[in-house]
mmCIF file of C-alpha atoms in Angstrom:
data_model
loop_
_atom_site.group_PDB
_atom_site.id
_atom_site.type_symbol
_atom_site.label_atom_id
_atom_site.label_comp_id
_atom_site.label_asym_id
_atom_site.label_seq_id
_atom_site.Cartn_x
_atom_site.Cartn_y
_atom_site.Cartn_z
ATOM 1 C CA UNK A 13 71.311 82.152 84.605
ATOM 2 C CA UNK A 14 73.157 80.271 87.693
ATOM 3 C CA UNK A 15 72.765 82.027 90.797
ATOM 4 C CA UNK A 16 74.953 83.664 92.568
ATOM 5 C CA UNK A 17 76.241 81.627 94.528
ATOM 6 C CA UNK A 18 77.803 79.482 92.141
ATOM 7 C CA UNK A 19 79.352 81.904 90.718
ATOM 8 C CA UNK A 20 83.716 81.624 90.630
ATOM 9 C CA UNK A 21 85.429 82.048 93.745
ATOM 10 C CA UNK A 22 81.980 83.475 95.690
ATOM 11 C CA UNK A 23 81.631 80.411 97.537
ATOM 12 C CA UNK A 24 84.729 79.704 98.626
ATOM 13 C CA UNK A 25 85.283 83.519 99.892
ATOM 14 C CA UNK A 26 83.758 81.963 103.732
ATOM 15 C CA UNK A 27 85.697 78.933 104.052
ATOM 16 C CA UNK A 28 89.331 80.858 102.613
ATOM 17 C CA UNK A 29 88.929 83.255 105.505
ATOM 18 C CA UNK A 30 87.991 80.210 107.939
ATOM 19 C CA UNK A 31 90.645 77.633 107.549
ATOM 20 C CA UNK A 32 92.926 79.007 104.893
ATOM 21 C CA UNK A 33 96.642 78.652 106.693
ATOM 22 C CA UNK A 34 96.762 82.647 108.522
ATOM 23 C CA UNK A 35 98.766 85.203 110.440
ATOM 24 C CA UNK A 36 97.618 86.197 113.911
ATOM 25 C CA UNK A 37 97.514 90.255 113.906
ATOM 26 C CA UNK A 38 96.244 92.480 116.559
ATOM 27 C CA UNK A 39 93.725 95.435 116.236
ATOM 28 C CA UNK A 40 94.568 98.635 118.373
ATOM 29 C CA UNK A 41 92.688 99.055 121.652
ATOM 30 C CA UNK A 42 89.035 98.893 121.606
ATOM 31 C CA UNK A 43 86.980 101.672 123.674
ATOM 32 C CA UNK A 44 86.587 98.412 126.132
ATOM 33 C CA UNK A 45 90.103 97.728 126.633
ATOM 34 C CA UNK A 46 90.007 94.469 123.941
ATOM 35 C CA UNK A 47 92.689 94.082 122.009
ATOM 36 C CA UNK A 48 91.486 91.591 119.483
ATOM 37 C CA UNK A 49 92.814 88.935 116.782
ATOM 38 C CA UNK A 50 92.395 89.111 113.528
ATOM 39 C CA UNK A 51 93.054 85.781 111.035
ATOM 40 C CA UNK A 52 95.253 87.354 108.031
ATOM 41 C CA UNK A 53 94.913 85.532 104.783
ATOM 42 C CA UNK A 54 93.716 88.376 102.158
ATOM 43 C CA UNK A 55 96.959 87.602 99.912
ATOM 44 C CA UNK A 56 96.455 83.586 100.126
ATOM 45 C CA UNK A 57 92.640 83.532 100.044
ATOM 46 C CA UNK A 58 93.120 85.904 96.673
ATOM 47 C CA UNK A 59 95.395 83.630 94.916
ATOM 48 C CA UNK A 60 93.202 81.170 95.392
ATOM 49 C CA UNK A 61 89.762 82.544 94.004
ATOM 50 C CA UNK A 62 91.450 84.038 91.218
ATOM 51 C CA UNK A 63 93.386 80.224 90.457
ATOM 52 C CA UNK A 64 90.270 78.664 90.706
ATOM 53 C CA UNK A 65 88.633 81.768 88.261
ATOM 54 C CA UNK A 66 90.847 81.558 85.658
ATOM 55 C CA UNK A 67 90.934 77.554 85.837
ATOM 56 C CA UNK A 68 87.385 77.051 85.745
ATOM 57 C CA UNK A 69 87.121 78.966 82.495
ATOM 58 C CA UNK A 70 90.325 78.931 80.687
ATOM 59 C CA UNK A 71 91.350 75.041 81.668
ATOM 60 C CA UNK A 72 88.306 73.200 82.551
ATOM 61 C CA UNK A 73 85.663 74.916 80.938
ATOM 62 C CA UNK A 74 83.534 75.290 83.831
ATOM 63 C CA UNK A 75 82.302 78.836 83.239
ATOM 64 C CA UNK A 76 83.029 81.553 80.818
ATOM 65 C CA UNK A 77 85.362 84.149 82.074
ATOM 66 C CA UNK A 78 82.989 86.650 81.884
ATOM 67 C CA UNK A 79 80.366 84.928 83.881
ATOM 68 C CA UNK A 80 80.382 87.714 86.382
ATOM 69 C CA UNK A 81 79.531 90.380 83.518
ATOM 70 C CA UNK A 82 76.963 87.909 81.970
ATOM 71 C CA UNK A 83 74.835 87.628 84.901
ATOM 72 C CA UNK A 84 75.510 90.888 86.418
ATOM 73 C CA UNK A 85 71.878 91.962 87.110
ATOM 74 C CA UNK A 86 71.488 88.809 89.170
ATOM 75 C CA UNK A 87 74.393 89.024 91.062
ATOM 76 C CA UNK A 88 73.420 92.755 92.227
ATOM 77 C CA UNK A 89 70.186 91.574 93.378
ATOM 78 C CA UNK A 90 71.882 89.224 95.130
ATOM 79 C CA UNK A 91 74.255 90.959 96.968
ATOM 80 C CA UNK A 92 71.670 93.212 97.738
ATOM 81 C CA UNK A 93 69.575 90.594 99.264
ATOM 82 C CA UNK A 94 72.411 89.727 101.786
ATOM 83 C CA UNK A 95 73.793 93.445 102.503
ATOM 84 C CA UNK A 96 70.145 93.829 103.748
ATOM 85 C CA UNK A 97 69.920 90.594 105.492
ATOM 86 C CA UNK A 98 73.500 91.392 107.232
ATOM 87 C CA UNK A 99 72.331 94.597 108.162
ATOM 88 C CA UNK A 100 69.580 93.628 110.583
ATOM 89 C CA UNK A 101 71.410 90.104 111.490
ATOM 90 C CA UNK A 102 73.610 92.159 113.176
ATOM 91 C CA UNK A 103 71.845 94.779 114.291
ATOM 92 C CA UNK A 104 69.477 91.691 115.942
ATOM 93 C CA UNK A 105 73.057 90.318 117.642
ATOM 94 C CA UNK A 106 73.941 93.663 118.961
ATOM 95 C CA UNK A 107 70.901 93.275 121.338
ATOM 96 C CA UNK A 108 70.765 89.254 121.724
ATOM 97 C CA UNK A 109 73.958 87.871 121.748
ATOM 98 C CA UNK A 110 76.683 90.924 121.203
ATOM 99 C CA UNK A 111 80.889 89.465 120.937
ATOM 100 C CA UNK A 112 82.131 91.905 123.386
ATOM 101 C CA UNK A 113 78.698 94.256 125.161
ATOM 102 C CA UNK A 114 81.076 96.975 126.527
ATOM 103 C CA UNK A 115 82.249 97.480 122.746
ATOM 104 C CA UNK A 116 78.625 98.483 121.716
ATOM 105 C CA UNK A 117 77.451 102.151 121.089
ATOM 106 C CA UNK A 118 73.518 102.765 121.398
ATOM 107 C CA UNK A 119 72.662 106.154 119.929
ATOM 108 C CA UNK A 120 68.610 106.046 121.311
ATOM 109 C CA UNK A 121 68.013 106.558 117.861
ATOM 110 C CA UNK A 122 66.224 103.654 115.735
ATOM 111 C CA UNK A 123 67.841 104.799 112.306
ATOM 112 C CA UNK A 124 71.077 105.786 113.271
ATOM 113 C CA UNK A 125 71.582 102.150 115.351
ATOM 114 C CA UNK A 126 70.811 100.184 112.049
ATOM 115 C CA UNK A 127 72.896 102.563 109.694
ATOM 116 C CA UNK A 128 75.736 103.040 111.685
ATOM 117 C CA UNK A 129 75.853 100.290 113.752
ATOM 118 C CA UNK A 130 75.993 98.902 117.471
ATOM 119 C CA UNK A 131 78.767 96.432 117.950
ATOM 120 C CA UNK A 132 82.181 97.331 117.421
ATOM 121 C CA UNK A 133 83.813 94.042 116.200
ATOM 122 C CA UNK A 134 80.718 91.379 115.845
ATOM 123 C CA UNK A 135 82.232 88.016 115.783
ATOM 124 C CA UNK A 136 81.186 84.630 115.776
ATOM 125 C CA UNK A 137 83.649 82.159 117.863
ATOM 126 C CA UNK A 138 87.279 84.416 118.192
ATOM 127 C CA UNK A 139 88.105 84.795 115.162
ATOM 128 C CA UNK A 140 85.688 85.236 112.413
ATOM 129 C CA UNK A 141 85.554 89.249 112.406
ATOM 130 C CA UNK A 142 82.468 90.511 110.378
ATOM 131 C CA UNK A 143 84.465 93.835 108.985
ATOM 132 C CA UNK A 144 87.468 92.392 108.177
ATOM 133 C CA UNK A 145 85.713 89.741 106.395
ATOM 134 C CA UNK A 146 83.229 91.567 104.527
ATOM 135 C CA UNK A 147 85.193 94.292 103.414
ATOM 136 C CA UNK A 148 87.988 91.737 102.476
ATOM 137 C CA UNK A 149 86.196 89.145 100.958
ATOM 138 C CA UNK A 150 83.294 89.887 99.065
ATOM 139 C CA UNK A 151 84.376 93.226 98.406
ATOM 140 C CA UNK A 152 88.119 93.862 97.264
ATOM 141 C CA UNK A 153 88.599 90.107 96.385
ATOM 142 C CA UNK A 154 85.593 90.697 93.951
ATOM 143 C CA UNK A 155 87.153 94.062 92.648
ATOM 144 C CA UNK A 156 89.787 92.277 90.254
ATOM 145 C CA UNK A 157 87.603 89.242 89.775
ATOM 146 C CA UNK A 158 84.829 91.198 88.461
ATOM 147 C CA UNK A 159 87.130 93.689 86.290
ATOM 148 C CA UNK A 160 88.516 90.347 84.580
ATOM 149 C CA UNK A 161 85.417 89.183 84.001
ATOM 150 C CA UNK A 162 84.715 92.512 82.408
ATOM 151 C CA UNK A 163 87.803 92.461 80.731
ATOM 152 C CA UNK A 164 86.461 88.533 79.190
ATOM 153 C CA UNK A 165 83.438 90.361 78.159
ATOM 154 C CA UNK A 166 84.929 93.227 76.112
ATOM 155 C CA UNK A 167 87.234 90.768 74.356
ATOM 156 C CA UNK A 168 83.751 88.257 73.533
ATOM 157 C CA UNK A 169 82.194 92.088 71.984
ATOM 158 C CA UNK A 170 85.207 93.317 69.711
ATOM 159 C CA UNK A 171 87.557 90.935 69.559
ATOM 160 C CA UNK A 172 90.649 92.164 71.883
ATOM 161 C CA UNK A 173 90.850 93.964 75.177
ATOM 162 C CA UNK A 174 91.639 97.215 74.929
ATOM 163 C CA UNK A 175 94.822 99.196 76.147
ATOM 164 C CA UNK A 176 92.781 101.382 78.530
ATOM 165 C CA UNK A 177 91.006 97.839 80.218
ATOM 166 C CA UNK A 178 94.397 96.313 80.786
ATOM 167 C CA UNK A 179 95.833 99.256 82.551
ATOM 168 C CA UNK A 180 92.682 99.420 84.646
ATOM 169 C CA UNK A 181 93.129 96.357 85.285
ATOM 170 C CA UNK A 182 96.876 96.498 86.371
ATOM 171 C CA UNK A 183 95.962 99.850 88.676
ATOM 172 C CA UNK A 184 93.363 98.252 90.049
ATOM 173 C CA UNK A 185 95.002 94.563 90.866
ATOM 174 C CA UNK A 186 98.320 96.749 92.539
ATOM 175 C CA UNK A 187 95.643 98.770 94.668
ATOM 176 C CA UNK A 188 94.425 95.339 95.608
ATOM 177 C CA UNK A 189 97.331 93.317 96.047
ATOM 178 C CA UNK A 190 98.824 96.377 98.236
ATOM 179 C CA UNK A 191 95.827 96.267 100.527
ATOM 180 C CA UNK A 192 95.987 92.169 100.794
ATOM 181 C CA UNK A 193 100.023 91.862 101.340
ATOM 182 C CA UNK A 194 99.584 94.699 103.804
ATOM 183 C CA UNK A 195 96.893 93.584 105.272
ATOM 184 C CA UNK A 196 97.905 93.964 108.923
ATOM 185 C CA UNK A 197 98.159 97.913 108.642
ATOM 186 C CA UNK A 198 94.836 97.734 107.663
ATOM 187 C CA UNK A 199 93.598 96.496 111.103
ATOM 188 C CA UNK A 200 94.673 99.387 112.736
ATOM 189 C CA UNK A 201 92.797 102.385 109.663
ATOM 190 C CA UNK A 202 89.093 103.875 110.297
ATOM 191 C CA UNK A 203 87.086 101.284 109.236
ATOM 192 C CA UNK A 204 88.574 98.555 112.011
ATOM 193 C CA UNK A 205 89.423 100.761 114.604
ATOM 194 C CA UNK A 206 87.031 103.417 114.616
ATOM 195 C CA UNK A 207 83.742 102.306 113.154
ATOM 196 C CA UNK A 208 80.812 100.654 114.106
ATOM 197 C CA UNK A 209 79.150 97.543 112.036
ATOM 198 C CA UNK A 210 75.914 98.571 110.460
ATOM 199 C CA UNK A 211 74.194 99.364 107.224
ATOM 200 C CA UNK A 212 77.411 101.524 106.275
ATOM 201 C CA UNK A 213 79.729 99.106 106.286
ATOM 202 C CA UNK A 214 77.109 95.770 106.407
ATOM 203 C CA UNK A 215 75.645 97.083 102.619
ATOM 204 C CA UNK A 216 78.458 98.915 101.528
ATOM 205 C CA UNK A 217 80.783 95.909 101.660
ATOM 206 C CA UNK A 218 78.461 93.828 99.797
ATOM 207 C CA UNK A 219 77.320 95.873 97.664
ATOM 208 C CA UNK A 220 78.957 99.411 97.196
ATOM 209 C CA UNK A 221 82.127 98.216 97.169
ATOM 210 C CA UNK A 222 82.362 95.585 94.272
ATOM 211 C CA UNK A 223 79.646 97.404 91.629
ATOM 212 C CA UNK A 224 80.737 101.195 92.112
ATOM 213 C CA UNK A 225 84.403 100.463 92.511
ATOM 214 C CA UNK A 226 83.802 98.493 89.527
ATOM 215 C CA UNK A 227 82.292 100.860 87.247
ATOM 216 C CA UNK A 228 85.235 101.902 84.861
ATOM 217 C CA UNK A 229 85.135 98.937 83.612
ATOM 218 C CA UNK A 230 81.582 98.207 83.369
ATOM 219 C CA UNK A 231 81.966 101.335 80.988
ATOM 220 C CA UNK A 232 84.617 100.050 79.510
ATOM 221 C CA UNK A 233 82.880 97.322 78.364
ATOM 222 C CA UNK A 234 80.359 99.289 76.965
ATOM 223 C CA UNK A 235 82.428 102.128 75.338
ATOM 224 C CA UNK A 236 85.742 100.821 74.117
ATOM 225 C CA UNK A 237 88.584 103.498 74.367
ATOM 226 C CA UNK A 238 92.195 103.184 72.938
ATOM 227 C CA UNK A 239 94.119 105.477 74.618
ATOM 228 C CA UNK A 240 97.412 106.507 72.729
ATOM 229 C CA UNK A 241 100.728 105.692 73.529
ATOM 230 C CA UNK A 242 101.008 109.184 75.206
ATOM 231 C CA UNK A 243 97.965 109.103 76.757
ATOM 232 C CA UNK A 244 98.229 105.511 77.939
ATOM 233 C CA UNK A 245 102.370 106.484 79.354
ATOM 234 C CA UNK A 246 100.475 109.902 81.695
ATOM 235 C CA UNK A 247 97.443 107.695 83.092
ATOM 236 C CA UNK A 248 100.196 104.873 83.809
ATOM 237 C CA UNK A 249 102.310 107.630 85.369
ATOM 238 C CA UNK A 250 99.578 109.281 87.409
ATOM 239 C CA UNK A 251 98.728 105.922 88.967
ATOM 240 C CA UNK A 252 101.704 104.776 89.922
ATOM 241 C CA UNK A 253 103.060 108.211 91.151
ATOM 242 C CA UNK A 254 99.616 108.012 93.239
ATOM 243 C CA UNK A 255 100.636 104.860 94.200
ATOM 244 C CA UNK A 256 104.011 105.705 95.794
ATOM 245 C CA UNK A 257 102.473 108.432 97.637
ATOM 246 C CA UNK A 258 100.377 106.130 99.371
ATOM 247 C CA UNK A 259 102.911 103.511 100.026
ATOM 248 C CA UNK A 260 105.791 105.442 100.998
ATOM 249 C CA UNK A 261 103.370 108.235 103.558
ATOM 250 C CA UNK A 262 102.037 104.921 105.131
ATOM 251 C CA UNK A 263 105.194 103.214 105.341
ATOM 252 C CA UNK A 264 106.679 106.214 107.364
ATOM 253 C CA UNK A 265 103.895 106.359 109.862
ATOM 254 C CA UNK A 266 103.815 102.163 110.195
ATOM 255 C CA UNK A 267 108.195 102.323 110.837
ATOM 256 C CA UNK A 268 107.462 105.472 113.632
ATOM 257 C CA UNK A 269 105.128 103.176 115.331
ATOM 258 C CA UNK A 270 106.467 100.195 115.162
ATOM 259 C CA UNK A 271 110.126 101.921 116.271
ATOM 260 C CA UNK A 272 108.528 104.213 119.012
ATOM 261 C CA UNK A 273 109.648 107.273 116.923
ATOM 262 C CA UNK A 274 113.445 106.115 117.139
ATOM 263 C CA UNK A 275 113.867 105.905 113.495
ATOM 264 C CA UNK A 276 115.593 107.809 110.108
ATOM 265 C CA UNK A 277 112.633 109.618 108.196
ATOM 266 C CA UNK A 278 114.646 110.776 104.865
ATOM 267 C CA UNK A 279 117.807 110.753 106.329
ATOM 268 C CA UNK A 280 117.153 112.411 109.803
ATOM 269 C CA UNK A 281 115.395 111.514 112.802
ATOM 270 C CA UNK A 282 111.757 111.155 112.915
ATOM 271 C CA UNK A 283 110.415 114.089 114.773
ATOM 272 C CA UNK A 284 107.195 113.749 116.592
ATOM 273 C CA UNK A 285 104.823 115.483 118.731
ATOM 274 C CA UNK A 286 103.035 113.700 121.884
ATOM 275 C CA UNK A 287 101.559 110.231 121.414
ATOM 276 C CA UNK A 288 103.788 110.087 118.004
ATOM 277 C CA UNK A 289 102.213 112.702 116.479
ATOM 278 C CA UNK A 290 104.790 112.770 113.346
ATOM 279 C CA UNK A 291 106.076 115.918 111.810
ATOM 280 C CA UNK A 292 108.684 115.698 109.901
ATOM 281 C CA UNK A 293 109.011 113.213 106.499
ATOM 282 C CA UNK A 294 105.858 113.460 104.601
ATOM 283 C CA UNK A 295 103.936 113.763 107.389
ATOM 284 C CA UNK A 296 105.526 117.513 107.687
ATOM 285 C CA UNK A 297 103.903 118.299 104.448
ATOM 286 C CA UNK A 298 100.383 117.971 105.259
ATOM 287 C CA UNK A 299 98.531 115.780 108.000
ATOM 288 C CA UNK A 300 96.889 113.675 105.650
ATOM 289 C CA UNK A 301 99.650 113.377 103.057
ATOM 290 C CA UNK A 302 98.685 109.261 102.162
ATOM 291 C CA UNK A 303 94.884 110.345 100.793
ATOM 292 C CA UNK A 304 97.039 112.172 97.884
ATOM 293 C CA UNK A 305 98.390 109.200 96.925
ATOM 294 C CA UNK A 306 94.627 107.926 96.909
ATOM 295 C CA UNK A 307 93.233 110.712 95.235
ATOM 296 C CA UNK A 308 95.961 110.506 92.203
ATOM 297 C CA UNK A 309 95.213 106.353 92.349
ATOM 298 C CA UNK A 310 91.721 106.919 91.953
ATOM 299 C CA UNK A 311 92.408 109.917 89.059
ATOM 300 C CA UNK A 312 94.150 107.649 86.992
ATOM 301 C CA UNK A 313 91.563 104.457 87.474
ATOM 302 C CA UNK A 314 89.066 107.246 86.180
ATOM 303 C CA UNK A 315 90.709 108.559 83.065
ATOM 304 C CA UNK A 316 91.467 105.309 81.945
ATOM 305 C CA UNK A 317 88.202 105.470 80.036
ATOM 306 C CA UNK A 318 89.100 109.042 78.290
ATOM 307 C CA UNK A 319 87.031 112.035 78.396
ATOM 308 C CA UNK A 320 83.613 111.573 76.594
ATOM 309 C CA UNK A 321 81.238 111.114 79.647
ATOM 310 C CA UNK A 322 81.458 111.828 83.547
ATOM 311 C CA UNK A 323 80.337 109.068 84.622
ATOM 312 C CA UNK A 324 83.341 106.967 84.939
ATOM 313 C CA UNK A 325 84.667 110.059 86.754
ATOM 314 C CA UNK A 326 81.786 109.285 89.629
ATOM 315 C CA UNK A 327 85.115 107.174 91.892
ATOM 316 C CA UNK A 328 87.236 110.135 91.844
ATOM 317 C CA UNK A 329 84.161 112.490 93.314
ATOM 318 C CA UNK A 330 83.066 110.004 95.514
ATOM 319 C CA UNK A 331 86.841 109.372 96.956
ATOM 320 C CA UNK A 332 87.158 113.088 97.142
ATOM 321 C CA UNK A 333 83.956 113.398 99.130
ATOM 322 C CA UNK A 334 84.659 110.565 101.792
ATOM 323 C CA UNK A 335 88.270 111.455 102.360
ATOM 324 C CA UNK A 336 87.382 114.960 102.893
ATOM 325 C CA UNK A 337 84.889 113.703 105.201
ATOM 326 C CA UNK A 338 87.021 111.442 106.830
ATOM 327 C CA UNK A 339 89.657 114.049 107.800
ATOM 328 C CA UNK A 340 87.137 116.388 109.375
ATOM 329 C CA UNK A 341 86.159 113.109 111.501
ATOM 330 C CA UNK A 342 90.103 112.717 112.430
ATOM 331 C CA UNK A 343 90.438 116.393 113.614
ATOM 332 C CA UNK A 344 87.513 115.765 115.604
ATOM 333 C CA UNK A 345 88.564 112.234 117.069
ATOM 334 C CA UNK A 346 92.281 113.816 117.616
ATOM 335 C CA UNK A 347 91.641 116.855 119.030
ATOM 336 C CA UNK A 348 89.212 114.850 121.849
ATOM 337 C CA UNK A 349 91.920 112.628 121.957
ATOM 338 C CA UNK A 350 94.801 114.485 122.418
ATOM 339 C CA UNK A 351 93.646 118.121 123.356
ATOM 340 C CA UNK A 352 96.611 120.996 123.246
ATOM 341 C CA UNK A 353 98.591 118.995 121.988
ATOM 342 C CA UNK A 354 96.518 118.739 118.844
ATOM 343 C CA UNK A 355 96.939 122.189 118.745
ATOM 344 C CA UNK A 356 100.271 122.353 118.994
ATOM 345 C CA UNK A 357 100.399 119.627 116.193
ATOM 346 C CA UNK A 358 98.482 121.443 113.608
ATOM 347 C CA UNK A 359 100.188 124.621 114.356
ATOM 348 C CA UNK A 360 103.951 122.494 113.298
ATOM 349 C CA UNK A 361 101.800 121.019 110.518
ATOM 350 C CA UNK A 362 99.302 123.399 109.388
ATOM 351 C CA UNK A 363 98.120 121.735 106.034
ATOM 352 C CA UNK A 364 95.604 119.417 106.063
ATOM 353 C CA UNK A 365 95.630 117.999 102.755
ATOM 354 C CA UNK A 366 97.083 119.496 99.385
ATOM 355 C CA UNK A 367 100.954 121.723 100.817
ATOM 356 C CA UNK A 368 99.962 125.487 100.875
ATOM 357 C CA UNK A 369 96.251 125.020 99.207
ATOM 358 C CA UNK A 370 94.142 122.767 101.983
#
């Protein structure tokens, strides 16, 4: 068994994000007053890997395709190995040599500290961010590696790849590809501009990420299904009706910002509340309108491998259960932030989620 690190495209995850040819985008304003840089490459730094993937085993004959599947027990203990190691690295340079120490957050609690993190942005030099890194690299650029690799592996068991593994693979490389050529909106969601560096995001990245994400088509693998042409047309529909939800919501709010609210939102003005607080568009609907379009994304990834056992089904719970979580921690963060008006807000848009149900 090689080890991990010579795995396709793992090693050259550090250096892609290093000196790869990148964008210069800007995080919103930290709790210090930083406004920080962030090197964008996601979109290059994925082409890459995946050339150098498919080369090594279809052209060169470096590896098999389905390396990753073949020596997937050694890869998790791998990954586990550094998500712990990352963990306490940085929980170490929070206290010895933090990026920016007015950034940091010290709860006077042991367990929370290491879980949730201390430093806001831990960097080493100015630009090599440890969340955008970590969540980009190892974790989504690994998504559609490892499903391929999957996909390799069902074809070495029976002979072709099934109709259900292809269009998991196609829902989850658009996901991916979405997040990469858009990834300056990213800098400015939850995970960059809101949370702290620790075991949550330290482990989760590393580990979390790229084998739960991962698991339809683990199961795939495993249990075969060939959906029919009707079943195989609604799963393709509810994935890509998902993902125009999410596009199109986050679209709306990135045009309002990046106008100042002097914009067309379906053919009439954008109307917003203080601090561009938008109401109207789909954004009048409900106040978290976009995690729809997740939740329908993440439905279809799921019933790509039929009906016969829940566990595939484990992404859509799991989604369901963070972004439920995650709006609760909005209202709180925007009703500190932005006090009556808040109120005001929710009273014009009174849904949080699902139109006339939550």
């Amino acid at each position: 068994m090689p080890p991990a690190s010579s795995l396709p495209g793992w090693p050259s995850r550090l250096p892609s994000y290093a000196f790869l040819p990148a964008q210069i985008g800007y995080g919103q304003r930290t709790p210090a007053g930083h406004i920080l840089p962030y090197k964008v490459n996601g979109l290059l730094a994925w082409f890459i890997s995946h050339s150098i993937y498919a080369a090594g085993g279809l052209y060169f004959g470096w590896w098999k395709l389905s390396i990753i599947h073949d020596n997937w027990g050694g890869l998790l203990v791998a990954a586990n190995m550094y998500g712990y190691f990352l963990t306490f690295f940085c929980f170490i340079k929070a206290y010895t040599f933090p990026s920016h120490p007015a950034d940091r957050k010290f709860s006077g609690s042991f367990i929370y500290d290491l879980l949730m993190g201390i430093e806001f942005n831990p960097r080493i030099g100015k630009l090599f961010d440890f969340k955008l890194f970590h969540n980009g690299r190892p974790g989504i650029v690994a998504w559609t590696m490892i499903n391929l690799s999957f996909a390799a592996a069902q074809y070495e068991k029976i002979g072709y790849v099934t109709n259900s593994m292809i269009l998991l693979n196609l829902l989850h490389a658009t996901y991916v590809l979405d997040f990469f050529y858009n990834e300056d909106w990213y800098l400015r969601t939850i995970d960059i501009a809101h949370d702290h560096f620790g075991f949550y995001l330290a482990w989760g990245d590393s580990v979390w990420l790229p084998w739960l994400y991962t698991l339809q088509s683990h199961y795939l693998v495993r249990n075969p299904v060939d959906l029919t042409p009707v079943q195989f047309a609604f799963v393709f529909t509810v994935g890509y009706i998902g993902y125009f939800i999410f596009r199109s919501v986050n679209h709306q709010k990135d045009i309002v910002r990046s106008t100042n609210g002097e914009c067309m939102i379906w053919g009439k003005p954008a109307k917003t509340h203080k601090s561009l607080l938008l109401c109207s568009g789909y954004w009048g609907l409900s106040r978290h309108f976009n995690y729809v379009g997740d939740l329908l994304i993440s439905l279809a990834m799921c019933m790509t491998c039929g009906t016969q056992h829940l566990l595939p089904y484990f992404y859509i719970i799991y989604m369901t259960i963070l972004l439920l979580h995650r709006i609760q921690r909005d209202h709180t963060r925007c009703k500190g932030k932005y006090g009556k008006y808040w109120d005001e807000y929710m009273k014009a848009v009174p849904y949080k989620l699902i139109p006339y149900v939550y």
